């Protein structure tokens, strides 16, 4: 099998401010979308340690690993999950989106919070192919931080072989950070798909309804892959609400640039 499905999903951090949309009400719905869509690789954004444990409990077919963004290893994570029956983990690392990427907890430029990228080197046991999957979450406040983080990611991933980047980039396709990424060796899966995008043209929700045309979650791939289809997943949960304030983004990739 020379195709693989990749998902990016901001699951929303657990906060008491969410009331009826607290994590305890949403976690089964989040897991159900992943279980139903069956991505081979998934990059999550925002889960706290107990949320990460809940995802592992509900998705045993995935190995889900990642570090927290704080210096003590706590706080929000950007973990990557891969199907145990398909991939072997060769190596992994976390780096900070800052002037000092190796400094745990470092805050870059005008960012409000520490931001990280999780990078896995994997072997696809079905094809023998090795690849890199990087997952990230750019700052929601600092414009310079988003630009500089995008430039840092481009430098880090430039010579990594077959590469996939997933993330909540907090930027739309007409923004400078997006252009830095999309004009590099990476390409936006949605933009280069051989078929029109599926699902709503937005990745943001207020749990009850969708925001109009606000795409800030992206999957980027390099030229080692072609994109057969890409889009958003708009399933609601048993409460008939969206289980996060983001929709998952999903892409079907094929090895080789066909």
CSV table of N, CA and C in Angstrom, one decimal, residues 150-243:
chain,number,residue,atom,x,y,z
A,150,UNK,N,7.7,29.9,11.4
A,150,UNK,CA,7.5,29.3,10.0
A,150,UNK,C,8.9,29.2,9.4
A,151,UNK,N,9.7,30.2,9.5
A,151,UNK,CA,11.0,30.2,8.9
A,151,UNK,C,11.9,29.1,9.5
A,152,UNK,N,11.8,29.0,10.9
A,152,UNK,CA,12.5,28.0,11.6
A,152,UNK,C,12.1,26.6,11.1
A,153,UNK,N,10.8,26.4,11.0
A,153,UNK,CA,10.4,25.1,10.5
A,153,UNK,C,10.9,24.7,9.1
A,154,UNK,N,10.9,25.7,8.3
A,154,UNK,CA,11.4,25.5,6.9
A,154,UNK,C,12.8,25.1,6.9
A,155,UNK,N,13.6,25.8,7.8
A,155,UNK,CA,15.1,25.4,7.9
A,155,UNK,C,15.2,24.0,8.5
A,156,UNK,N,14.5,23.7,9.5
A,156,UNK,CA,14.6,22.4,10.2
A,156,UNK,C,14.2,21.3,9.3
A,157,UNK,N,13.2,21.5,8.4
A,157,UNK,CA,12.7,20.4,7.6
A,157,UNK,C,13.2,20.3,6.2
A,158,UNK,N,14.1,21.2,5.8
A,158,UNK,CA,14.5,21.3,4.4
A,158,UNK,C,15.1,20.1,3.9
A,159,UNK,N,15.9,19.4,4.7
A,159,UNK,CA,16.7,18.2,4.2
A,159,UNK,C,16.3,17.0,4.9
A,160,UNK,N,15.1,16.8,5.3
A,160,UNK,CA,14.7,15.7,6.1
A,160,UNK,C,14.1,14.5,5.3
A,161,UNK,N,14.3,14.6,4.0
A,161,UNK,CA,13.7,13.5,3.2
A,161,UNK,C,12.2,13.6,3.1
A,162,UNK,N,11.4,12.5,2.8
A,162,UNK,CA,10.0,12.6,2.7
A,162,UNK,C,9.4,13.2,4.0
A,163,UNK,N,8.7,14.3,3.9
A,163,UNK,CA,8.3,15.1,5.1
A,163,UNK,C,6.9,15.5,5.0
A,164,UNK,N,6.3,15.4,6.2
A,164,UNK,CA,4.9,15.8,6.5
A,164,UNK,C,4.9,16.8,7.6
A,165,UNK,N,4.3,18.0,7.5
A,165,UNK,CA,4.1,18.9,8.6
A,165,UNK,C,2.6,19.1,8.8
A,166,UNK,N,2.2,18.9,10.1
A,166,UNK,CA,0.8,19.1,10.5
A,166,UNK,C,0.8,20.2,11.5
A,167,UNK,N,-0.3,20.9,11.6
A,167,UNK,CA,-0.4,21.9,12.7
A,167,UNK,C,-1.5,22.9,12.6
A,168,UNK,N,-1.8,23.4,13.8
A,168,UNK,CA,-2.6,24.6,13.9
A,168,UNK,C,-1.6,25.8,13.8
A,169,UNK,N,-1.6,26.4,12.6
A,169,UNK,CA,-0.7,27.5,12.3
A,169,UNK,C,-1.2,28.9,12.7
A,170,UNK,N,-2.4,29.0,13.1
A,170,UNK,CA,-3.0,30.2,13.5
A,170,UNK,C,-2.8,31.3,12.4
A,171,UNK,N,-2.8,30.8,11.2
A,171,UNK,CA,-2.7,31.8,10.1
A,171,UNK,C,-3.4,31.2,8.9
A,172,UNK,N,-4.0,32.1,8.1
A,172,UNK,CA,-4.7,31.7,6.9
A,172,UNK,C,-3.8,31.7,5.7
A,173,UNK,N,-4.4,31.2,4.5
A,173,UNK,CA,-3.5,31.1,3.4
A,173,UNK,C,-3.0,32.4,2.7
A,174,UNK,N,-3.5,33.5,3.1
A,174,UNK,CA,-3.0,34.8,2.6
A,174,UNK,C,-2.0,35.4,3.5
A,175,UNK,N,-1.6,34.7,4.5
A,175,UNK,CA,-0.7,35.4,5.5
A,175,UNK,C,0.8,35.1,5.3
A,176,UNK,N,1.7,36.0,5.8
A,176,UNK,CA,3.1,35.8,5.6
A,176,UNK,C,3.6,34.4,6.1
A,177,UNK,N,3.2,34.0,7.3
A,177,UNK,CA,3.8,32.7,7.8
A,177,UNK,C,3.4,31.5,6.9
A,178,UNK,N,2.1,31.5,6.4
A,178,UNK,CA,1.6,30.5,5.5
A,178,UNK,C,2.5,30.5,4.2
A,179,UNK,N,2.7,31.7,3.7
A,179,UNK,CA,3.5,31.8,2.4
A,179,UNK,C,4.9,31.3,2.6
A,180,UNK,N,5.5,31.6,3.8
A,180,UNK,CA,6.8,31.1,4.0
A,180,UNK,C,6.8,29.5,3.9
A,181,UNK,N,5.8,28.9,4.5
A,181,UNK,CA,5.8,27.5,4.5
A,181,UNK,C,5.4,26.9,3.1
A,182,UNK,N,4.4,27.5,2.5
A,182,UNK,CA,3.9,27.0,1.2
A,182,UNK,C,4.8,27.3,0.0
A,183,UNK,N,5.7,28.3,0.2
A,183,UNK,CA,6.7,28.6,-0.9
A,183,UNK,C,8.0,28.0,-0.7
A,184,UNK,N,8.1,27.1,0.3
A,184,UNK,CA,9.4,26.4,0.6
A,184,UNK,C,9.3,25.0,-0.2
A,185,UNK,N,10.1,24.1,0.3
A,185,UNK,CA,10.0,22.7,-0.2
A,185,UNK,C,8.7,22.0,0.1
A,186,UNK,N,7.9,22.7,1.0
A,186,UNK,CA,6.6,22.1,1.4
A,186,UNK,C,5.5,22.7,0.6
A,187,UNK,N,4.4,21.9,0.5
A,187,UNK,CA,3.2,22.4,-0.3
A,187,UNK,C,2.0,22.1,0.6
A,188,UNK,N,1.0,23.0,0.5
A,188,UNK,CA,-0.2,22.8,1.3
A,188,UNK,C,-1.0,21.7,0.6
A,189,UNK,N,-1.3,20.6,1.3
A,189,UNK,CA,-2.0,19.5,0.7
A,189,UNK,C,-3.4,19.9,0.1
A,190,UNK,N,-4.1,20.8,0.8
A,190,UNK,CA,-5.4,21.3,0.3
A,190,UNK,C,-5.2,21.9,-1.1
A,191,UNK,N,-4.1,22.7,-1.2
A,191,UNK,CA,-3.9,23.5,-2.4
A,191,UNK,C,-3.5,22.6,-3.6
A,192,UNK,N,-2.8,21.5,-3.3
A,192,UNK,CA,-2.2,20.7,-4.5
A,192,UNK,C,-2.9,19.4,-4.7
A,193,UNK,N,-4.0,19.2,-3.9
A,193,UNK,CA,-4.8,17.9,-4.1
A,193,UNK,C,-5.3,17.8,-5.5
A,194,UNK,N,-5.3,16.6,-6.0
A,194,UNK,CA,-5.7,16.3,-7.4
A,194,UNK,C,-7.2,16.3,-7.5
A,195,UNK,N,-7.9,16.4,-6.4
A,195,UNK,CA,-9.4,16.5,-6.3
A,195,UNK,C,-9.8,17.7,-5.5
A,196,UNK,N,-11.0,18.3,-5.7
A,196,UNK,CA,-11.4,19.4,-4.9
A,196,UNK,C,-11.5,19.1,-3.4
A,197,UNK,N,-11.2,20.1,-2.5
A,197,UNK,CA,-11.3,19.8,-1.1
A,197,UNK,C,-12.7,19.3,-0.7
A,198,UNK,N,-12.7,18.4,0.3
A,198,UNK,CA,-14.0,17.9,0.8
A,198,UNK,C,-14.3,18.6,2.1
A,199,UNK,N,-15.5,18.6,2.6
A,199,UNK,CA,-15.9,19.2,3.8
A,199,UNK,C,-16.0,20.7,3.8
A,200,UNK,N,-16.4,21.3,4.9
A,200,UNK,CA,-16.6,22.8,5.0
A,200,UNK,C,-15.3,23.5,4.8
A,201,UNK,N,-15.4,24.7,4.2
A,201,UNK,CA,-14.1,25.5,3.9
A,201,UNK,C,-13.7,26.3,5.2
A,202,UNK,N,-13.6,25.7,6.3
A,202,UNK,CA,-13.2,26.3,7.5
A,202,UNK,C,-12.7,25.2,8.5
A,203,UNK,N,-11.9,25.6,9.4
A,203,UNK,CA,-11.4,24.7,10.4
A,203,UNK,C,-11.8,25.1,11.8
A,204,UNK,N,-12.6,26.1,12.0
A,204,UNK,CA,-13.0,26.7,13.3
A,204,UNK,C,-14.4,26.5,13.6
A,205,UNK,N,-14.7,26.2,14.9
A,205,UNK,CA,-16.1,26.1,15.3
A,205,UNK,C,-16.2,26.8,16.7
A,206,UNK,N,-17.5,27.0,17.1
A,206,UNK,CA,-17.7,27.5,18.5
A,206,UNK,C,-18.5,26.4,19.2
A,207,UNK,N,-18.2,25.1,18.8
A,207,UNK,CA,-18.8,23.9,19.3
A,207,UNK,C,-20.2,23.7,18.8
A,208,UNK,N,-21.0,24.7,18.6
A,208,UNK,CA,-22.3,24.6,18.1
A,208,UNK,C,-22.4,24.8,16.6
A,209,UNK,N,-21.7,25.7,16.0
A,209,UNK,CA,-21.7,26.0,14.6
A,209,UNK,C,-20.3,26.3,14.1
A,210,UNK,N,-20.2,26.4,12.8
A,210,UNK,CA,-18.9,26.7,12.1
A,210,UNK,C,-18.7,28.1,11.9
A,211,UNK,N,-17.4,28.6,12.0
A,211,UNK,CA,-17.1,29.9,11.5
A,211,UNK,C,-17.0,29.9,10.0
A,212,UNK,N,-17.3,31.0,9.4
A,212,UNK,CA,-17.2,31.0,7.9
A,212,UNK,C,-15.8,31.1,7.4
A,213,UNK,N,-15.4,30.2,6.5
A,213,UNK,CA,-14.1,30.3,5.8
A,213,UNK,C,-13.0,30.9,6.6
A,214,UNK,N,-12.6,30.1,7.6
A,214,UNK,CA,-11.4,30.4,8.4
A,214,UNK,C,-10.5,29.2,8.6
A,215,UNK,N,-9.6,29.0,7.6
A,215,UNK,CA,-8.8,27.8,7.6
A,215,UNK,C,-7.4,28.2,8.2
A,216,UNK,N,-7.1,27.7,9.4
A,216,UNK,CA,-5.8,28.0,10.0
A,216,UNK,C,-5.1,26.7,10.4
A,217,UNK,N,-5.7,25.5,10.2
A,217,UNK,CA,-5.1,24.2,10.4
A,217,UNK,C,-4.7,23.7,9.1
A,218,UNK,N,-3.5,23.2,9.0
A,218,UNK,CA,-2.9,22.8,7.7
A,218,UNK,C,-2.1,21.5,7.7
A,219,UNK,N,-2.1,20.8,6.6
A,219,UNK,CA,-1.1,19.7,6.4
A,219,UNK,C,-0.3,20.1,5.2
A,220,UNK,N,1.0,20.1,5.4
A,220,UNK,CA,2.0,20.4,4.3
A,220,UNK,C,2.8,19.1,4.0
A,221,UNK,N,3.1,19.0,2.8
A,221,UNK,CA,4.0,17.8,2.4
A,221,UNK,C,5.0,18.3,1.4
A,222,UNK,N,6.1,17.5,1.3
A,222,UNK,CA,7.1,17.9,0.3
A,222,UNK,C,6.9,17.1,-1.0
A,223,UNK,N,7.8,17.2,-1.9
A,223,UNK,CA,7.6,16.6,-3.2
A,223,UNK,C,7.7,15.1,-3.3
A,224,UNK,N,8.0,14.5,-2.1
A,224,UNK,CA,8.0,13.0,-2.1
A,224,UNK,C,6.6,12.4,-2.1
A,225,UNK,N,5.6,13.3,-1.9
A,225,UNK,CA,4.2,12.8,-1.9
A,225,UNK,C,3.4,13.6,-2.9
A,226,UNK,N,2.4,12.9,-3.5
A,226,UNK,CA,1.3,13.6,-4.2
A,226,UNK,C,0.1,13.5,-3.3
A,227,UNK,N,-0.9,14.3,-3.5
A,227,UNK,CA,-2.1,14.4,-2.6
A,227,UNK,C,-3.3,14.0,-3.4
A,228,UNK,N,-3.9,12.9,-3.0
A,228,UNK,CA,-5.1,12.4,-3.7
A,228,UNK,C,-6.4,13.2,-3.3
A,229,UNK,N,-6.5,13.5,-2.1
A,229,UNK,CA,-7.6,14.3,-1.6
A,229,UNK,C,-7.3,14.9,-0.2
A,230,UNK,N,-7.9,16.0,0.1
A,230,UNK,CA,-7.7,16.7,1.3
A,230,UNK,C,-8.9,17.5,1.7
A,231,UNK,N,-9.2,17.7,3.0
A,231,UNK,CA,-10.3,18.5,3.4
A,231,UNK,C,-10.5,18.5,4.9
A,232,UNK,N,-11.7,18.8,5.3
A,232,UNK,CA,-12.1,18.9,6.7
A,232,UNK,C,-13.1,17.9,7.1
A,233,UNK,N,-13.1,17.5,8.3
A,233,UNK,CA,-14.0,16.5,8.9
A,233,UNK,C,-15.0,17.2,9.8
A,234,UNK,N,-16.3,17.1,9.5
A,234,UNK,CA,-17.3,18.0,10.2
A,234,UNK,C,-18.3,17.2,11.0
A,235,UNK,N,-17.9,15.9,11.4
A,235,UNK,CA,-18.8,15.1,12.2
A,235,UNK,C,-19.0,15.8,13.6
A,236,UNK,N,-20.3,15.7,14.1
A,236,UNK,CA,-20.6,16.1,15.4
A,236,UNK,C,-20.7,14.8,16.3
A,237,UNK,N,-20.7,15.1,17.6
A,237,UNK,CA,-20.7,14.0,18.6
A,237,UNK,C,-22.1,13.6,19.0
A,238,UNK,N,-22.2,12.7,20.0
A,238,UNK,CA,-23.5,12.2,20.4
A,238,UNK,C,-24.4,13.4,20.9
A,239,UNK,N,-23.8,14.5,21.3
A,239,UNK,CA,-24.6,15.6,21.7
A,239,UNK,C,-25.0,16.5,20.6
A,240,UNK,N,-24.6,16.1,19.4
A,240,UNK,CA,-24.9,16.9,18.2
A,240,UNK,C,-24.1,18.3,18.2
A,241,UNK,N,-23.0,18.2,18.8
A,241,UNK,CA,-22.1,19.4,18.9
A,241,UNK,C,-20.7,19.0,18.4
A,242,UNK,N,-19.9,19.9,17.9
A,242,UNK,CA,-18.6,19.6,17.5
A,242,UNK,C,-17.7,19.4,18.7
A,243,UNK,N,-16.9,18.3,18.7
A,243,UNK,CA,-16.2,18.0,20.0
A,243,UNK,C,-14.9,18.8,20.2
